[in-house]
Each structure stands twice: as C-alpha cells, then as structure tokens.
Amino acid sequence: MEDSYVTFLVLGIVLVVIDGQLIYHSGRGYLKRAYDDEEATSMIRLAVVLFHLVVLGLLALVSLISVETGNATKDVVMKLGIVLLLLALAHGVTMAILARIRDRQLQQQLADQMAEEHRIYEERHAHVGEPRPAPKIESPYSAT
C-alpha cells in the first residue's frame, strides 16, 4: 500500500511539473505579443507559481482519498485519473487567465495608440477655424 502511495505522488508531481513547464514556455511566448520580454517573463512566472501551488495542493488532497479497488495498480490509476482531470481544469483556467491578461494589455495599447493619434491630429488641425491675422502690407509711402 505504501508503494502505491509513493508511486502516485511521484507520478502526480512529474505530471504537474511537465504541465507547468509547458505553460511557462508557451505562455511566455504568448504574453510577449503584448508585453516586453521582461514583463512577459515576470507575468508568466507568477502564473506558473500559482498553477503549481494550486495543483500540488490538489494532488496532496487527492493522495489522501482512499480508493479500494482490490488492486494497488488500479488504485493508482484511479487517483491519477482524478489528478489528470484536475490538472486539465487547472491548465484551462491558467490559459484563460493568461488570455485575459494579454487581451487587457493589447486593449490598453490600442487605446493609448488611438489617444496619441488623436492628439497628433488635434495639434495638426488646431489652427483650422481660428481667425488668421491679416497679413502686413507695407505702404510704399511709409517712412523708412
């Protein structure tokens, strides 16, 4: 029984670490479209740490569930099935969070760009509609 418990934990941890690395590498490239390299790296590290903490916590809780199929191998497979489903859910939630972060940043960049273009337009067209000063005409009879 003890061997199946250790086997379950080792396999679960390996699965969590592999998925975390996939999220890190893919998510970093995904966020680089909206952030510079340093910001993207910081954001994805925070997300991956949260992912690992949540999923490892779930793994610890699932490891305490008693499954009695009569076969130690089946017990491990049953628990791993539960962990894989929870891992898929956590992966999906993490992807949704990264997409939301990226979309908000892209929207902010678009809003900033539009505001800058509007400012430039206003500067270029500020004189339109304003009264122009009359040109100076010098009289040929003026004293020099």
Short mmCIF file of N, CA and C in Angstrom, two decimals:
data_model
loop_
_atom_site.label_atom_id
_atom_site.label_comp_id
_atom_site.label_asym_id
_atom_site.label_seq_id
_atom_site.Cartn_x
_atom_site.Cartn_y
_atom_site.Cartn_z
N MET A 1 0.83 -1.20 0.00
CA MET A 1 0.00 0.00 0.00
C MET A 1 0.87 1.26 0.00
N GLU A 2 1.94 1.23 0.77
CA GLU A 2 2.84 2.38 0.86
C GLU A 2 3.51 2.65 -0.48
N ASP A 3 3.86 1.60 -1.20
CA ASP A 3 4.50 1.76 -2.50
C ASP A 3 3.57 2.44 -3.51
N SER A 4 2.29 2.08 -3.48
CA SER A 4 1.34 2.69 -4.42
C SER A 4 1.14 4.17 -4.08
N TYR A 5 1.19 4.51 -2.81
CA TYR A 5 1.06 5.90 -2.39
C TYR A 5 2.22 6.73 -2.92
N VAL A 6 3.43 6.22 -2.75
CA VAL A 6 4.64 6.91 -3.23
C VAL A 6 4.62 6.99 -4.75
N THR A 7 4.24 5.90 -5.40
CA THR A 7 4.16 5.88 -6.86
C THR A 7 3.18 6.94 -7.35
N PHE A 8 2.03 7.02 -6.72
CA PHE A 8 1.04 8.02 -7.09
C PHE A 8 1.59 9.43 -6.94
N LEU A 9 2.22 9.72 -5.81
CA LEU A 9 2.76 11.06 -5.60
C LEU A 9 3.86 11.40 -6.60
N VAL A 10 4.75 10.47 -6.87
CA VAL A 10 5.84 10.72 -7.82
C VAL A 10 5.27 10.97 -9.22
N LEU A 11 4.37 10.12 -9.67
CA LEU A 11 3.76 10.31 -10.99
C LEU A 11 2.98 11.62 -11.06
N GLY A 12 2.24 11.92 -10.01
CA GLY A 12 1.48 13.17 -9.98
C GLY A 12 2.38 14.39 -10.03
N ILE A 13 3.45 14.39 -9.26
CA ILE A 13 4.38 15.53 -9.26
C ILE A 13 5.04 15.69 -10.62
N VAL A 14 5.42 14.58 -11.24
CA VAL A 14 6.03 14.65 -12.57
C VAL A 14 5.05 15.26 -13.57
N LEU A 15 3.79 14.84 -13.53
CA LEU A 15 2.79 15.39 -14.44
C LEU A 15 2.59 16.89 -14.22
N VAL A 16 2.55 17.32 -12.97
CA VAL A 16 2.37 18.73 -12.64
C VAL A 16 3.56 19.55 -13.13
N VAL A 17 4.76 19.06 -12.91
CA VAL A 17 5.96 19.79 -13.33
C VAL A 17 6.02 19.90 -14.86
N ILE A 18 5.72 18.81 -15.55
CA ILE A 18 5.74 18.84 -17.02
C ILE A 18 4.72 19.85 -17.54
N ASP A 19 3.52 19.80 -17.01
CA ASP A 19 2.49 20.74 -17.47
C ASP A 19 2.87 22.18 -17.12
N GLY A 20 3.44 22.38 -15.95
CA GLY A 20 3.88 23.72 -15.56
C GLY A 20 4.94 24.27 -16.51
N GLN A 21 5.86 23.41 -16.94
CA GLN A 21 6.88 23.84 -17.89
C GLN A 21 6.28 24.17 -19.26
N LEU A 22 5.31 23.38 -19.67
CA LEU A 22 4.61 23.68 -20.93
C LEU A 22 3.92 25.04 -20.85
N ILE A 23 3.26 25.29 -19.75
CA ILE A 23 2.58 26.58 -19.57
C ILE A 23 3.60 27.71 -19.56
N TYR A 24 4.72 27.51 -18.88
CA TYR A 24 5.73 28.56 -18.79
C TYR A 24 6.27 28.92 -20.17
N HIS A 25 6.71 27.92 -20.92
CA HIS A 25 7.34 28.21 -22.20
C HIS A 25 6.34 28.73 -23.24
N SER A 26 5.17 28.13 -23.31
CA SER A 26 4.17 28.59 -24.26
C SER A 26 3.57 29.93 -23.84
N GLY A 27 3.31 30.07 -22.57
CA GLY A 27 2.71 31.30 -22.07
C GLY A 27 3.62 32.50 -22.20
N ARG A 28 4.91 32.28 -22.04
CA ARG A 28 5.87 33.39 -22.18
C ARG A 28 5.84 33.94 -23.60
N GLY A 29 5.86 33.05 -24.58
CA GLY A 29 5.77 33.49 -25.97
C GLY A 29 4.44 34.16 -26.26
N TYR A 30 3.39 33.64 -25.66
CA TYR A 30 2.05 34.21 -25.85
C TYR A 30 1.97 35.62 -25.29
N LEU A 31 2.53 35.83 -24.10
CA LEU A 31 2.48 37.15 -23.47
C LEU A 31 3.45 38.14 -24.11
N LYS A 32 4.50 37.64 -24.78
CA LYS A 32 5.46 38.54 -25.42
C LYS A 32 4.83 39.34 -26.55
N ARG A 33 3.68 38.91 -27.02
CA ARG A 33 2.98 39.67 -28.07
C ARG A 33 2.38 40.94 -27.51
N ALA A 34 2.19 40.98 -26.20
CA ALA A 34 1.58 42.16 -25.58
C ALA A 34 2.52 42.89 -24.64
N TYR A 35 3.52 42.20 -24.13
CA TYR A 35 4.45 42.78 -23.16
C TYR A 35 5.87 42.65 -23.69
N ASP A 36 6.77 43.46 -23.13
CA ASP A 36 8.18 43.26 -23.49
C ASP A 36 8.66 41.99 -22.78
N ASP A 37 9.86 41.54 -23.12
CA ASP A 37 10.37 40.24 -22.65
C ASP A 37 10.39 40.14 -21.13
N GLU A 38 10.88 41.18 -20.47
CA GLU A 38 11.00 41.15 -19.01
C GLU A 38 9.63 41.09 -18.34
N GLU A 39 8.69 41.89 -18.82
CA GLU A 39 7.34 41.88 -18.24
C GLU A 39 6.65 40.55 -18.49
N ALA A 40 6.80 40.01 -19.71
CA ALA A 40 6.17 38.73 -20.04
C ALA A 40 6.72 37.62 -19.15
N THR A 41 8.02 37.63 -18.94
CA THR A 41 8.65 36.62 -18.09
C THR A 41 8.14 36.72 -16.66
N SER A 42 8.04 37.93 -16.15
CA SER A 42 7.53 38.12 -14.78
C SER A 42 6.10 37.65 -14.65
N MET A 43 5.26 38.03 -15.60
CA MET A 43 3.84 37.65 -15.54
C MET A 43 3.67 36.13 -15.60
N ILE A 44 4.40 35.48 -16.51
CA ILE A 44 4.23 34.03 -16.64
C ILE A 44 4.79 33.30 -15.43
N ARG A 45 5.86 33.81 -14.84
CA ARG A 45 6.39 33.17 -13.62
C ARG A 45 5.36 33.21 -12.51
N LEU A 46 4.72 34.36 -12.33
CA LEU A 46 3.69 34.46 -11.30
C LEU A 46 2.55 33.49 -11.56
N ALA A 47 2.12 33.40 -12.81
CA ALA A 47 1.03 32.49 -13.15
C ALA A 47 1.42 31.03 -12.94
N VAL A 48 2.65 30.68 -13.30
CA VAL A 48 3.10 29.29 -13.17
C VAL A 48 3.28 28.91 -11.70
N VAL A 49 3.77 29.82 -10.90
CA VAL A 49 3.89 29.53 -9.46
C VAL A 49 2.50 29.28 -8.87
N LEU A 50 1.54 30.12 -9.22
CA LEU A 50 0.17 29.91 -8.74
C LEU A 50 -0.36 28.56 -9.22
N PHE A 51 -0.14 28.24 -10.49
CA PHE A 51 -0.57 26.96 -11.05
C PHE A 51 0.02 25.81 -10.24
N HIS A 52 1.34 25.85 -10.01
CA HIS A 52 1.99 24.75 -9.27
C HIS A 52 1.44 24.63 -7.85
N LEU A 53 1.27 25.74 -7.17
CA LEU A 53 0.76 25.68 -5.79
C LEU A 53 -0.64 25.08 -5.73
N VAL A 54 -1.50 25.52 -6.64
CA VAL A 54 -2.88 25.01 -6.64
C VAL A 54 -2.91 23.53 -6.97
N VAL A 55 -2.22 23.14 -8.03
CA VAL A 55 -2.30 21.74 -8.47
C VAL A 55 -1.57 20.81 -7.51
N LEU A 56 -0.44 21.23 -6.96
CA LEU A 56 0.22 20.38 -5.97
C LEU A 56 -0.64 20.24 -4.71
N GLY A 57 -1.35 21.30 -4.36
CA GLY A 57 -2.28 21.21 -3.23
C GLY A 57 -3.40 20.22 -3.52
N LEU A 58 -3.93 20.27 -4.74
CA LEU A 58 -4.97 19.30 -5.12
C LEU A 58 -4.42 17.89 -5.13
N LEU A 59 -3.19 17.74 -5.61
CA LEU A 59 -2.54 16.42 -5.62
C LEU A 59 -2.42 15.88 -4.19
N ALA A 60 -2.02 16.73 -3.27
CA ALA A 60 -1.89 16.31 -1.87
C ALA A 60 -3.24 15.86 -1.32
N LEU A 61 -4.30 16.61 -1.65
CA LEU A 61 -5.63 16.24 -1.16
C LEU A 61 -6.11 14.93 -1.78
N VAL A 62 -5.88 14.76 -3.08
CA VAL A 62 -6.30 13.52 -3.74
C VAL A 62 -5.52 12.34 -3.18
N SER A 63 -4.27 12.56 -2.80
CA SER A 63 -3.46 11.46 -2.27
C SER A 63 -4.05 10.91 -0.97
N LEU A 64 -4.84 11.71 -0.28
CA LEU A 64 -5.45 11.27 0.98
C LEU A 64 -6.75 10.50 0.78
N ILE A 65 -7.29 10.56 -0.43
CA ILE A 65 -8.53 9.84 -0.72
C ILE A 65 -8.24 8.35 -0.76
N SER A 66 -9.06 7.60 -0.08
CA SER A 66 -8.88 6.15 -0.04
C SER A 66 -9.69 5.53 -1.18
N VAL A 67 -8.99 4.83 -2.07
CA VAL A 67 -9.62 4.13 -3.18
C VAL A 67 -9.34 2.65 -2.99
N GLU A 68 -10.38 1.86 -2.95
CA GLU A 68 -10.22 0.42 -2.72
C GLU A 68 -10.82 -0.35 -3.89
N THR A 69 -10.00 -0.64 -4.87
CA THR A 69 -10.45 -1.46 -6.00
C THR A 69 -10.03 -2.92 -5.82
N GLY A 70 -9.19 -3.18 -4.83
CA GLY A 70 -8.69 -4.53 -4.62
C GLY A 70 -7.36 -4.77 -5.31
N ASN A 71 -6.92 -3.78 -6.08
CA ASN A 71 -5.66 -3.90 -6.80
C ASN A 71 -4.92 -2.58 -6.66
N ALA A 72 -3.69 -2.63 -6.16
CA ALA A 72 -2.91 -1.40 -5.91
C ALA A 72 -2.68 -0.61 -7.20
N THR A 73 -2.47 -1.30 -8.31
CA THR A 73 -2.24 -0.62 -9.58
C THR A 73 -3.50 0.13 -10.01
N LYS A 74 -4.64 -0.51 -9.86
CA LYS A 74 -5.91 0.14 -10.22
C LYS A 74 -6.17 1.35 -9.31
N ASP A 75 -5.79 1.23 -8.05
CA ASP A 75 -5.95 2.36 -7.13
C ASP A 75 -5.15 3.58 -7.63
N VAL A 76 -3.91 3.34 -8.03
CA VAL A 76 -3.06 4.42 -8.53
C VAL A 76 -3.63 5.00 -9.80
N VAL A 77 -4.09 4.14 -10.71
CA VAL A 77 -4.66 4.62 -11.98
C VAL A 77 -5.91 5.45 -11.72
N MET A 78 -6.74 5.02 -10.78
CA MET A 78 -7.96 5.76 -10.45
C MET A 78 -7.61 7.15 -9.92
N LYS A 79 -6.67 7.22 -9.00
CA LYS A 79 -6.27 8.51 -8.44
C LYS A 79 -5.59 9.39 -9.50
N LEU A 80 -4.78 8.77 -10.36
CA LEU A 80 -4.14 9.55 -11.43
C LEU A 80 -5.18 10.11 -12.41
N GLY A 81 -6.23 9.34 -12.64
CA GLY A 81 -7.32 9.84 -13.48
C GLY A 81 -7.94 11.09 -12.90
N ILE A 82 -8.16 11.09 -11.59
CA ILE A 82 -8.71 12.27 -10.91
C ILE A 82 -7.73 13.43 -11.02
N VAL A 83 -6.45 13.15 -10.80
CA VAL A 83 -5.43 14.21 -10.88
C VAL A 83 -5.35 14.77 -12.29
N LEU A 84 -5.42 13.90 -13.30
CA LEU A 84 -5.36 14.38 -14.69
C LEU A 84 -6.54 15.29 -15.02
N LEU A 85 -7.71 14.95 -14.53
CA LEU A 85 -8.88 15.81 -14.75
C LEU A 85 -8.71 17.17 -14.04
N LEU A 86 -8.21 17.13 -12.82
CA LEU A 86 -7.96 18.38 -12.10
C LEU A 86 -6.85 19.19 -12.77
N LEU A 87 -5.84 18.50 -13.27
CA LEU A 87 -4.74 19.15 -13.98
C LEU A 87 -5.25 19.82 -15.25
N ALA A 88 -6.13 19.14 -15.98
CA ALA A 88 -6.72 19.73 -17.19
C ALA A 88 -7.54 20.97 -16.84
N LEU A 89 -8.28 20.90 -15.77
CA LEU A 89 -9.08 22.05 -15.34
C LEU A 89 -8.17 23.22 -14.96
N ALA A 90 -7.15 22.95 -14.18
CA ALA A 90 -6.21 24.00 -13.77
C ALA A 90 -5.48 24.58 -14.98
N HIS A 91 -5.12 23.74 -15.93
CA HIS A 91 -4.45 24.20 -17.15
C HIS A 91 -5.38 25.15 -17.93
N GLY A 92 -6.62 24.75 -18.07
CA GLY A 92 -7.60 25.59 -18.78
C GLY A 92 -7.82 26.93 -18.09
N VAL A 93 -7.92 26.90 -16.78
CA VAL A 93 -8.10 28.15 -16.02
C VAL A 93 -6.87 29.05 -16.18
N THR A 94 -5.70 28.46 -16.13
CA THR A 94 -4.46 29.23 -16.29
C THR A 94 -4.41 29.86 -17.68
N MET A 95 -4.78 29.10 -18.71
CA MET A 95 -4.80 29.64 -20.07
C MET A 95 -5.79 30.80 -20.18
N ALA A 96 -6.95 30.65 -19.56
CA ALA A 96 -7.95 31.72 -19.60
C ALA A 96 -7.43 32.97 -18.90
N ILE A 97 -6.74 32.80 -17.80
CA ILE A 97 -6.16 33.95 -17.09
C ILE A 97 -5.11 34.64 -17.95
N LEU A 98 -4.24 33.86 -18.59
CA LEU A 98 -3.20 34.44 -19.45
C LEU A 98 -3.83 35.17 -20.64
N ALA A 99 -4.88 34.59 -21.21
CA ALA A 99 -5.56 35.25 -22.34
C ALA A 99 -6.18 36.57 -21.90
N ARG A 100 -6.75 36.57 -20.72
CA ARG A 100 -7.36 37.81 -20.22
C ARG A 100 -6.31 38.88 -19.95
N ILE A 101 -5.19 38.48 -19.36
CA ILE A 101 -4.10 39.43 -19.11
C ILE A 101 -3.61 40.01 -20.42
N ARG A 102 -3.38 39.15 -21.40
CA ARG A 102 -2.88 39.59 -22.71
C ARG A 102 -3.88 40.51 -23.41
N ASP A 103 -5.15 40.13 -23.41
CA ASP A 103 -6.17 40.93 -24.08
C ASP A 103 -6.30 42.31 -23.45
N ARG A 104 -6.25 42.38 -22.13
CA ARG A 104 -6.33 43.69 -21.46
C ARG A 104 -5.16 44.57 -21.84
N GLN A 105 -3.96 43.99 -21.91
CA GLN A 105 -2.78 44.78 -22.28
C GLN A 105 -2.88 45.25 -23.72
N LEU A 106 -3.33 44.38 -24.62
CA LEU A 106 -3.47 44.78 -26.02
C LEU A 106 -4.53 45.86 -26.18
N GLN A 107 -5.61 45.78 -25.43
CA GLN A 107 -6.64 46.82 -25.46
C GLN A 107 -6.08 48.15 -24.95
N GLN A 108 -5.28 48.09 -23.90
CA GLN A 108 -4.68 49.31 -23.36
C GLN A 108 -3.72 49.92 -24.37
N GLN A 109 -2.93 49.09 -25.03
CA GLN A 109 -2.00 49.59 -26.05
C GLN A 109 -2.76 50.24 -27.20
N LEU A 110 -3.86 49.62 -27.62
CA LEU A 110 -4.68 50.18 -28.70
C LEU A 110 -5.29 51.51 -28.27
N ALA A 111 -5.79 51.59 -27.06
CA ALA A 111 -6.37 52.84 -26.55
C ALA A 111 -5.31 53.94 -26.48
N ASP A 112 -4.10 53.59 -26.01
CA ASP A 112 -3.00 54.56 -25.95
C ASP A 112 -2.62 55.04 -27.34
N GLN A 113 -2.57 54.11 -28.29
CA GLN A 113 -2.21 54.47 -29.66
C GLN A 113 -3.27 55.39 -30.27
N MET A 114 -4.53 55.08 -30.04
CA MET A 114 -5.60 55.93 -30.58
C MET A 114 -5.57 57.31 -29.94
N ALA A 115 -5.30 57.38 -28.65
CA ALA A 115 -5.23 58.67 -27.97
C ALA A 115 -4.07 59.50 -28.52
N GLU A 116 -2.94 58.87 -28.79
CA GLU A 116 -1.79 59.58 -29.35
C GLU A 116 -2.09 60.07 -30.76
N GLU A 117 -2.72 59.22 -31.56
CA GLU A 117 -3.08 59.64 -32.92
C GLU A 117 -4.07 60.80 -32.88
N HIS A 118 -5.01 60.78 -31.95
CA HIS A 118 -5.97 61.88 -31.81
C HIS A 118 -5.27 63.16 -31.38
N ARG A 119 -4.32 63.04 -30.46
CA ARG A 119 -3.58 64.21 -30.02
C ARG A 119 -2.81 64.83 -31.18
N ILE A 120 -2.16 63.99 -31.97
CA ILE A 120 -1.41 64.49 -33.13
C ILE A 120 -2.35 65.14 -34.13
N TYR A 121 -3.50 64.54 -34.37
CA TYR A 121 -4.49 65.12 -35.28
C TYR A 121 -4.94 66.49 -34.79
N GLU A 122 -5.23 66.56 -33.49
CA GLU A 122 -5.68 67.83 -32.91
C GLU A 122 -4.60 68.91 -33.04
N GLU A 123 -3.35 68.55 -32.83
CA GLU A 123 -2.26 69.52 -32.97
C GLU A 123 -2.15 70.02 -34.40
N ARG A 124 -2.29 69.13 -35.36
CA ARG A 124 -2.16 69.50 -36.77
C ARG A 124 -3.31 70.36 -37.26
N HIS A 125 -4.47 70.13 -36.67
CA HIS A 125 -5.66 70.83 -37.14
C HIS A 125 -6.16 71.87 -36.15
N ALA A 126 -5.35 72.26 -35.23
CA ALA A 126 -5.76 73.22 -34.21
C ALA A 126 -6.01 74.59 -34.81
N HIS A 127 -5.29 74.96 -35.84
CA HIS A 127 -5.43 76.29 -36.42
C HIS A 127 -6.63 76.40 -37.34
N VAL A 128 -7.24 75.30 -37.75
CA VAL A 128 -8.39 75.34 -38.65
C VAL A 128 -9.56 75.94 -37.89
N GLY A 129 -10.20 76.94 -38.50
CA GLY A 129 -11.35 77.59 -37.89
C GLY A 129 -11.00 78.76 -37.00
N GLU A 130 -9.75 78.97 -36.74
CA GLU A 130 -9.34 80.12 -35.94
C GLU A 130 -9.11 81.30 -36.88
N PRO A 131 -9.43 82.50 -36.42
CA PRO A 131 -9.19 83.66 -37.29
C PRO A 131 -7.70 83.85 -37.52
N ARG A 132 -7.37 84.15 -38.76
CA ARG A 132 -5.97 84.37 -39.11
C ARG A 132 -5.67 85.86 -39.01
N PRO A 133 -4.48 86.18 -38.56
CA PRO A 133 -4.13 87.61 -38.53
C PRO A 133 -3.97 88.11 -39.97
N ALA A 134 -4.35 89.36 -40.17
CA ALA A 134 -4.23 89.96 -41.51
C ALA A 134 -2.76 90.10 -41.86
N PRO A 135 -2.44 89.81 -43.10
CA PRO A 135 -1.04 89.96 -43.50
C PRO A 135 -0.62 91.42 -43.43
N LYS A 136 0.62 91.63 -43.11
CA LYS A 136 1.14 93.01 -43.05
C LYS A 136 1.48 93.45 -44.46
N ILE A 137 0.92 94.58 -44.81
CA ILE A 137 1.23 95.16 -46.12
C ILE A 137 1.89 96.50 -45.85
N GLU A 138 3.05 96.60 -46.35
CA GLU A 138 3.76 97.86 -46.14
C GLU A 138 3.41 98.83 -47.27
N SER A 139 3.13 100.00 -46.84
CA SER A 139 2.79 101.05 -47.81
C SER A 139 4.07 101.55 -48.47
N PRO A 140 4.00 101.81 -49.76
CA PRO A 140 5.17 102.38 -50.42
C PRO A 140 5.46 103.80 -49.91
N TYR A 141 4.49 104.38 -49.22
CA TYR A 141 4.66 105.75 -48.75
C TYR A 141 5.08 105.82 -47.30
N SER A 142 5.27 104.67 -46.67
CA SER A 142 5.65 104.73 -45.27
C SER A 142 7.09 105.20 -45.14
N ALA A 143 7.35 105.80 -44.00
CA ALA A 143 8.69 106.34 -43.75
C ALA A 143 9.62 105.19 -43.41
N THR A 144 10.76 105.21 -43.99
CA THR A 144 11.75 104.19 -43.69
C THR A 144 12.92 104.74 -42.96
#
